[in-house]
Amino acid sequence: MLKGLIEKVLDSFDWRFDLLDGLRLPRLELECPLYIHVPFCSMMCPFCMFHSLPADGTMARRYFRCLRREVEEVMSMGLMPTEVYVGGGTPTLFTEEVCELLDTVRSYFKFGPTSVESSVYDMDDSKASELASAGVTRISIGLQSTRGHALRRLGRPPVSPERAADAIDAASRVGSVNVDLIIGVPGQGEDDVLEDIEVVASTRASQVTIYPLMRSAVRQAWSLGEAEEAKRDLYYFAEATANSMGFRQESVWSYSRGPYVEPEYVADSFDFIGVGLGSMSHVKGLVTVNSFDVDRYGKLVSRGLAPVVMERRLTAKEEALLCSLYMLYSLELDRNLVRLRTGLDPGRLWQVSLMRVLRLLSGRGNRLLVTERGKFVVSTIMEEFYYRVSKVRALGRALHV
């Protein structure tokens, strides 16, 4: 029943995109988050659903020159970032270049919260200090697990709990630290999840994101993890464990402790602009995808074009449903906000109505809350949603656009 419900919800979107050869940016005059993609990584993890490339210094230098030009073009069109998120890949393989990019953005507009992704294998005191000096306020560290058998299944090198704790505490120089953990790895049990959360809780981390192992169309060889029932059990075990260690749940996957921690951009805004290779943007019902090919990306940027190669104009119902999914990820759906955005009441969408009938959502009036029962369902919807997004990326890569 769960699988059928999720497929019906996501089949409501038309996933076909039109192909483009660049786009002239209009005046934006827009306040929203800015996502900057740095695709280079020292390892190609088989579970990764994002566009990544092996780290190459020569290619990276050329890429950052083009990326800086794209950033300048977007900023000159009136973008006013409410926050900046630098993801990858592993951006901190090129910390100096990332800091220069942030300086470029700040020369146009003095933005606030700034997040940069890093790896437990890469983060140290020196890089954290450099990022802090550049105004970074949050580092998100990909740990995934400290358990040897889980890391082997994930295709990642071993890392000791002590090394993980050192990397996390080093990152805390910027202020806020998020740590990513994966559940649902084949063979993973409650003891493994408990130890991983204990490692994070023993550090200065202010946030932990515990997300399920997902299918990735970008990495064709990757197979599914545990069965649905096992994933459900681990999901609720992880929730109870994180709560017992002083973390409060902020979204379907993330938990925080201490002062308020800024959510990631996908949980905090309907609109966002993405720059960089393979990045996506969602602005007022238009979804666009940047080029996946380094050479084509560079040529489009050099022509003064936004390097957009795929686009899709959402219908009003699709936009209302997508905005509802963004909000459900954060465990609360404000019908008024979606209505103001799209002109449609999400409470009248059959997908939302069905979730209320199934007691996955509770509440009356404008505020609908995800129930305890509904959390795993929303988690699974988001899991399948990101898989379908990865299919768009896989198509772009296959077409060499």
Coordinates of N, CA, C and O in Angstrom, one line a residue, residues 77-193:
M77 N 22.2 40.3 -11.9 CA 20.8 40.3 -12.3 C 19.8 40.6 -11.2 O 18.6 40.5 -11.3
G78 N 20.4 40.9 -10.0 CA 19.6 41.3 -8.9 C 19.2 40.2 -7.8 O 18.3 40.4 -7.0
L79 N 20.0 39.1 -7.8 CA 19.7 38.1 -6.8 C 20.2 38.6 -5.5 O 21.3 39.2 -5.4
M80 N 19.4 38.4 -4.4 CA 19.7 38.8 -3.1 C 19.6 37.6 -2.2 O 18.6 37.2 -1.7
P81 N 20.7 36.8 -2.1 CA 20.7 35.6 -1.4 C 20.3 35.7 0.1 O 20.9 36.5 0.8
T82 N 19.3 34.9 0.5 CA 19.0 34.9 1.9 C 20.0 34.0 2.7 O 20.2 34.1 3.9
E83 N 20.6 33.1 2.0 CA 21.6 32.2 2.5 C 22.4 31.6 1.3 O 21.9 31.6 0.2
V84 N 23.6 31.1 1.6 CA 24.4 30.5 0.5 C 24.7 29.1 1.0 O 25.1 28.9 2.2
Y85 N 24.6 28.1 0.1 CA 24.9 26.7 0.4 C 25.8 26.2 -0.7 O 25.5 26.2 -1.8
V86 N 27.0 25.7 -0.3 CA 28.0 25.2 -1.2 C 28.1 23.7 -1.0 O 28.4 23.2 0.0
G87 N 27.6 23.0 -2.1 CA 27.6 21.5 -2.0 C 28.4 20.8 -3.0 O 29.0 21.5 -3.9
G88 N 28.4 19.5 -3.0 CA 29.2 18.8 -4.0 C 28.8 17.4 -4.2 O 27.6 17.1 -4.0
G89 N 29.8 16.5 -4.6 CA 31.2 16.7 -4.4 C 31.7 17.0 -3.0 O 30.9 16.9 -2.0
T90 N 32.9 17.3 -2.9 CA 33.5 17.7 -1.6 C 34.1 19.1 -1.8 O 35.3 19.2 -2.2
P91 N 33.4 20.2 -1.6 CA 33.9 21.5 -1.8 C 35.2 21.8 -1.1 O 36.1 22.6 -1.6
T92 N 35.4 21.3 0.1 CA 36.6 21.6 0.8 C 37.9 21.0 0.3 O 39.0 21.2 0.9
L93 N 37.8 20.2 -0.8 CA 39.0 19.8 -1.5 C 39.7 21.1 -2.1 O 40.9 21.1 -2.4
F94 N 38.9 22.1 -2.3 CA 39.3 23.4 -2.9 C 38.8 24.5 -2.0 O 38.1 25.4 -2.5
T95 N 39.3 24.5 -0.8 CA 38.8 25.5 0.2 C 39.1 26.9 -0.2 O 38.3 27.8 -0.1
E96 N 40.3 27.2 -0.7 CA 40.7 28.5 -1.1 C 39.8 29.1 -2.2 O 39.3 30.2 -2.1
E97 N 39.5 28.2 -3.2 CA 38.6 28.7 -4.3 C 37.2 28.9 -3.8 O 36.5 29.8 -4.2
V98 N 36.7 28.1 -2.9 CA 35.4 28.3 -2.3 C 35.3 29.6 -1.6 O 34.3 30.3 -1.7
C99 N 36.3 29.9 -0.8 CA 36.3 31.2 0.0 C 36.3 32.4 -1.0 O 35.7 33.4 -0.7
E100 N 37.1 32.2 -2.1 CA 37.1 33.3 -3.1 C 35.7 33.5 -3.7 O 35.3 34.7 -4.0
L101 N 35.0 32.4 -4.0 CA 33.7 32.5 -4.5 C 32.7 33.2 -3.5 O 31.9 34.0 -3.9
L102 N 32.8 32.9 -2.3 CA 32.0 33.5 -1.3 C 32.3 35.0 -1.2 O 31.3 35.8 -1.0
D103 N 33.5 35.4 -1.3 CA 33.9 36.8 -1.4 C 33.2 37.5 -2.6 O 32.8 38.6 -2.5
T104 N 33.2 36.8 -3.7 CA 32.6 37.3 -4.9 C 31.1 37.6 -4.7 O 30.6 38.7 -5.0
V105 N 30.4 36.6 -4.1 CA 29.0 36.8 -3.8 C 28.8 38.0 -2.9 O 27.9 38.9 -3.1
R106 N 29.6 38.1 -1.8 CA 29.5 39.1 -0.8 C 29.8 40.5 -1.4 O 29.3 41.5 -0.8
S107 N 30.6 40.6 -2.4 CA 30.8 41.9 -3.0 C 29.6 42.5 -3.7 O 29.5 43.7 -3.9
Y108 N 28.6 41.6 -4.0 CA 27.4 42.1 -4.6 C 26.3 42.3 -3.5 O 25.5 43.2 -3.6
F109 N 26.3 41.4 -2.5 CA 25.2 41.4 -1.5 C 25.7 40.8 -0.2 O 26.3 39.7 -0.2
K110 N 25.4 41.5 0.9 CA 25.9 41.0 2.2 C 24.9 40.0 2.7 O 23.9 40.3 3.4
F111 N 25.1 38.7 2.4 CA 24.2 37.6 2.8 C 24.5 37.2 4.2 O 25.5 37.5 4.8
G112 N 23.6 36.3 4.7 CA 23.8 35.8 6.1 C 24.3 34.4 6.2 O 25.5 34.1 5.9
P113 N 23.4 33.4 6.6 CA 23.9 32.1 6.9 C 24.6 31.5 5.6 O 24.2 31.6 4.5
T114 N 25.7 30.8 5.9 CA 26.5 30.2 4.8 C 27.0 28.8 5.2 O 27.6 28.6 6.2
S115 N 26.6 27.8 4.4 CA 26.9 26.4 4.7 C 27.8 25.9 3.6 O 27.7 26.2 2.4
V116 N 28.8 25.0 4.0 CA 29.7 24.4 3.1 C 29.7 22.9 3.5 O 29.9 22.5 4.6
E117 N 29.6 22.0 2.4 CA 29.7 20.6 2.7 C 31.2 20.2 2.7 O 32.1 20.8 2.1
S118 N 31.5 19.2 3.5 CA 32.8 18.6 3.7 C 32.7 17.1 3.9 O 31.6 16.6 4.0
S119 N 33.9 16.5 4.1 CA 34.0 15.1 4.3 C 34.7 14.8 5.6 O 35.7 15.6 6.0
V120 N 34.4 13.7 6.3 CA 35.1 13.4 7.5 C 36.6 13.1 7.2 O 37.5 13.2 8.0
Y121 N 36.9 12.7 5.9 CA 38.2 12.4 5.5 C 39.0 13.6 5.2 O 40.3 13.6 5.0
D122 N 38.4 14.8 5.1 CA 39.0 16.0 4.5 C 39.1 17.1 5.5 O 40.0 17.9 5.4
M123 N 38.2 17.2 6.5 CA 38.1 18.4 7.4 C 39.2 18.4 8.4 O 39.5 17.3 9.0
D124 N 39.8 19.5 8.6 CA 40.8 19.7 9.7 C 40.7 21.1 10.2 O 40.0 22.0 9.7
D125 N 41.5 21.4 11.2 CA 41.5 22.8 11.9 C 41.9 23.9 10.9 O 41.2 24.9 10.9
S126 N 42.8 23.6 10.0 CA 43.2 24.6 9.1 C 42.1 25.0 8.1 O 41.8 26.2 7.9
K127 N 41.4 24.0 7.6 CA 40.3 24.3 6.6 C 39.2 25.0 7.3 O 38.5 25.9 6.8
A128 N 38.9 24.5 8.5 CA 37.8 25.1 9.3 C 38.1 26.6 9.6 O 37.2 27.5 9.5
S129 N 39.3 26.9 10.0 CA 39.7 28.3 10.3 C 39.6 29.2 9.0 O 39.1 30.3 9.1
E130 N 40.0 28.6 7.9 CA 39.9 29.4 6.6 C 38.5 29.7 6.2 O 38.1 30.8 5.8
L131 N 37.6 28.7 6.4 CA 36.2 28.8 6.1 C 35.5 29.8 7.1 O 34.7 30.7 6.7
A132 N 35.9 29.8 8.4 CA 35.4 30.7 9.3 C 35.7 32.1 9.0 O 34.9 33.1 9.1
S133 N 37.0 32.3 8.5 CA 37.4 33.7 8.1 C 36.7 34.2 6.9 O 36.5 35.4 6.7
A134 N 36.2 33.3 6.1 CA 35.4 33.7 4.9 C 33.9 33.9 5.2 O 33.1 34.1 4.3
G135 N 33.5 33.8 6.5 CA 32.1 34.0 6.8 C 31.2 32.8 6.9 O 30.0 32.9 7.0
V136 N 31.8 31.6 6.7 CA 31.0 30.4 6.8 C 30.5 30.2 8.2 O 31.2 30.3 9.2
T137 N 29.2 29.9 8.3 CA 28.6 29.7 9.6 C 28.2 28.3 9.9 O 27.8 28.0 11.1
R138 N 28.2 27.4 8.9 CA 27.8 26.0 9.1 C 28.6 25.1 8.2 O 28.8 25.4 7.0
I139 N 29.1 24.0 8.7 CA 29.7 23.0 7.9 C 28.9 21.7 8.0 O 28.5 21.3 9.1
S140 N 28.6 21.1 6.9 CA 27.9 19.8 6.9 C 28.9 18.7 6.5 O 29.4 18.7 5.4
I141 N 29.1 17.8 7.4 CA 30.1 16.7 7.2 C 29.5 15.4 6.9 O 28.6 14.9 7.6
G142 N 29.9 14.8 5.8 CA 29.4 13.5 5.4 C 30.2 12.4 6.1 O 31.4 12.1 5.7
L143 N 29.6 11.9 7.1 CA 30.2 10.8 7.9 C 29.6 9.4 7.4 O 30.4 8.5 7.1
Q144 N 28.3 9.4 7.3 CA 27.5 8.2 6.9 C 27.6 7.1 7.9 O 26.5 6.6 8.3
S145 N 28.7 6.7 8.4 CA 28.8 5.7 9.5 C 30.3 5.6 9.9 O 31.2 6.0 9.3
T146 N 30.5 5.0 11.1 CA 31.8 4.7 11.6 C 32.0 3.1 11.6 O 33.1 2.7 12.0
R147 N 31.0 2.4 11.3 CA 31.0 1.0 11.4 C 31.6 0.4 10.1 O 31.2 0.7 9.0
G148 N 32.7 -0.5 10.3 CA 33.5 -1.0 9.2 C 32.6 -1.7 8.1 O 32.8 -1.4 6.9
H149 N 31.7 -2.5 8.5 CA 31.0 -3.3 7.5 C 30.0 -2.4 6.8 O 29.8 -2.7 5.6
A150 N 29.5 -1.4 7.4 CA 28.6 -0.5 6.7 C 29.3 0.4 5.7 O 28.9 0.6 4.6
L151 N 30.5 0.8 6.1 CA 31.3 1.6 5.2 C 31.8 0.8 4.0 O 31.8 1.3 2.9
R152 N 32.1 -0.5 4.2 CA 32.5 -1.3 3.1 C 31.3 -1.4 2.1 O 31.5 -1.4 0.9
R153 N 30.1 -1.6 2.6 CA 28.9 -1.7 1.7 C 28.7 -0.4 1.0 O 28.1 -0.4 -0.1
L154 N 29.0 0.7 1.6 CA 28.8 2.0 1.0 C 30.0 2.4 0.1 O 30.0 3.5 -0.5
G155 N 31.0 1.6 0.0 CA 32.2 1.9 -0.9 C 33.1 3.0 -0.3 O 33.7 3.7 -1.1
R156 N 33.1 3.1 1.0 CA 33.9 4.2 1.6 C 35.0 3.6 2.4 O 34.9 2.5 3.0
P157 N 36.2 4.3 2.6 CA 37.3 3.8 3.4 C 36.9 3.8 4.9 O 36.0 4.5 5.3
P158 N 37.6 3.0 5.7 CA 37.3 3.0 7.1 C 37.6 4.3 7.8 O 38.5 5.0 7.3
V159 N 36.9 4.6 8.8 CA 37.2 5.8 9.6 C 36.9 5.5 11.0 O 35.8 4.9 11.4
S160 N 37.8 5.8 11.9 CA 37.6 5.5 13.3 C 36.7 6.5 14.0 O 36.6 7.6 13.5
P161 N 36.0 6.1 15.1 CA 35.2 7.1 15.8 C 36.0 8.3 16.3 O 35.5 9.4 16.3
E162 N 37.3 8.0 16.6 CA 38.1 9.1 17.1 C 38.4 10.1 16.0 O 38.4 11.3 16.2
R163 N 38.8 9.6 14.8 CA 39.0 10.5 13.6 C 37.8 11.2 13.3 O 37.8 12.4 13.0
A164 N 36.6 10.6 13.3 CA 35.4 11.3 13.0 C 35.1 12.4 14.0 O 34.8 13.5 13.6
A165 N 35.3 12.1 15.3 CA 35.1 13.2 16.3 C 36.1 14.3 16.1 O 35.7 15.5 16.3
D166 N 37.3 14.1 15.8 CA 38.3 15.1 15.5 C 37.8 16.0 14.4 O 37.9 17.3 14.5
A167 N 37.4 15.4 13.3 CA 36.9 16.2 12.1 C 35.7 17.1 12.5 O 35.6 18.2 12.1
I168 N 34.8 16.5 13.2 CA 33.5 17.2 13.6 C 33.9 18.4 14.5 O 33.4 19.5 14.3
D169 N 34.7 18.1 15.5 CA 35.1 19.2 16.4 C 35.9 20.3 15.8 O 35.8 21.5 16.1
A170 N 36.8 19.9 14.8 CA 37.5 20.9 14.0 C 36.5 21.8 13.3 O 36.7 23.1 13.3
A171 N 35.5 21.2 12.7 CA 34.5 22.0 11.9 C 33.7 23.0 12.8 O 33.2 24.0 12.3
S172 N 33.6 22.7 14.1 CA 32.9 23.6 15.0 C 33.4 25.0 15.1 O 32.8 25.8 15.7
R173 N 34.6 25.2 14.6 CA 35.2 26.5 14.6 C 34.3 27.6 13.9 O 34.4 28.7 14.2
V174 N 33.5 27.1 12.9 CA 32.7 28.0 12.2 C 31.4 28.3 12.9 O 30.6 29.3 12.6
G175 N 31.1 27.5 13.9 CA 29.8 27.7 14.7 C 29.0 26.5 14.7 O 29.0 25.7 15.6
S176 N 28.2 26.2 13.6 CA 27.3 25.1 13.6 C 27.8 24.0 12.7 O 28.4 24.2 11.7
V177 N 27.6 22.8 13.2 CA 28.1 21.6 12.4 C 26.9 20.6 12.3 O 26.3 20.2 13.3
N178 N 26.7 20.2 11.1 CA 25.8 19.1 10.8 C 26.6 17.8 10.4 O 27.6 18.0 9.8
V179 N 26.1 16.7 10.8 CA 26.8 15.4 10.5 C 25.7 14.5 9.8 O 24.6 14.3 10.3
D180 N 26.1 14.0 8.6 CA 25.2 13.1 7.9 C 25.5 11.7 8.3 O 26.6 11.2 8.3
L181 N 24.4 10.9 8.5 CA 24.4 9.5 8.8 C 23.4 8.8 7.9 O 22.4 9.4 7.5
I182 N 23.7 7.6 7.5 CA 22.8 6.8 6.6 C 22.3 5.6 7.4 O 23.0 4.9 8.2
I183 N 21.0 5.3 7.3 CA 20.4 4.1 7.8 C 19.8 3.3 6.6 O 19.5 3.8 5.6
G184 N 19.7 2.0 6.9 CA 19.1 1.1 5.8 C 20.2 0.5 5.0 O 19.9 -0.2 4.0
V185 N 21.5 0.5 5.5 CA 22.5 -0.2 4.8 C 22.4 -1.7 5.0 O 22.1 -2.1 6.2
P186 N 22.5 -2.5 4.0 CA 22.3 -4.0 4.2 C 23.2 -4.5 5.3 O 24.4 -4.2 5.4
G187 N 22.6 -5.2 6.3 CA 23.4 -5.8 7.4 C 23.5 -4.8 8.6 O 24.0 -5.2 9.7
Q188 N 23.0 -3.6 8.4 CA 23.0 -2.6 9.5 C 21.9 -2.9 10.6 O 20.8 -3.1 10.2
G189 N 22.3 -2.9 11.8 CA 21.4 -3.2 12.9 C 21.2 -2.0 13.8 O 21.9 -1.0 13.7
E190 N 20.4 -2.1 14.9 CA 20.2 -1.1 15.8 C 21.5 -0.7 16.6 O 21.7 0.5 16.9
D191 N 22.3 -1.7 16.9 CA 23.6 -1.4 17.6 C 24.5 -0.5 16.7 O 25.2 0.4 17.3
D192 N 24.5 -0.7 15.4 CA 25.3 0.1 14.5 C 24.8 1.6 14.5 O 25.6 2.5 14.6
V193 N 23.5 1.7 14.4 CA 22.9 3.1 14.4 C 23.1 3.7 15.8 O 23.5 4.9 15.8

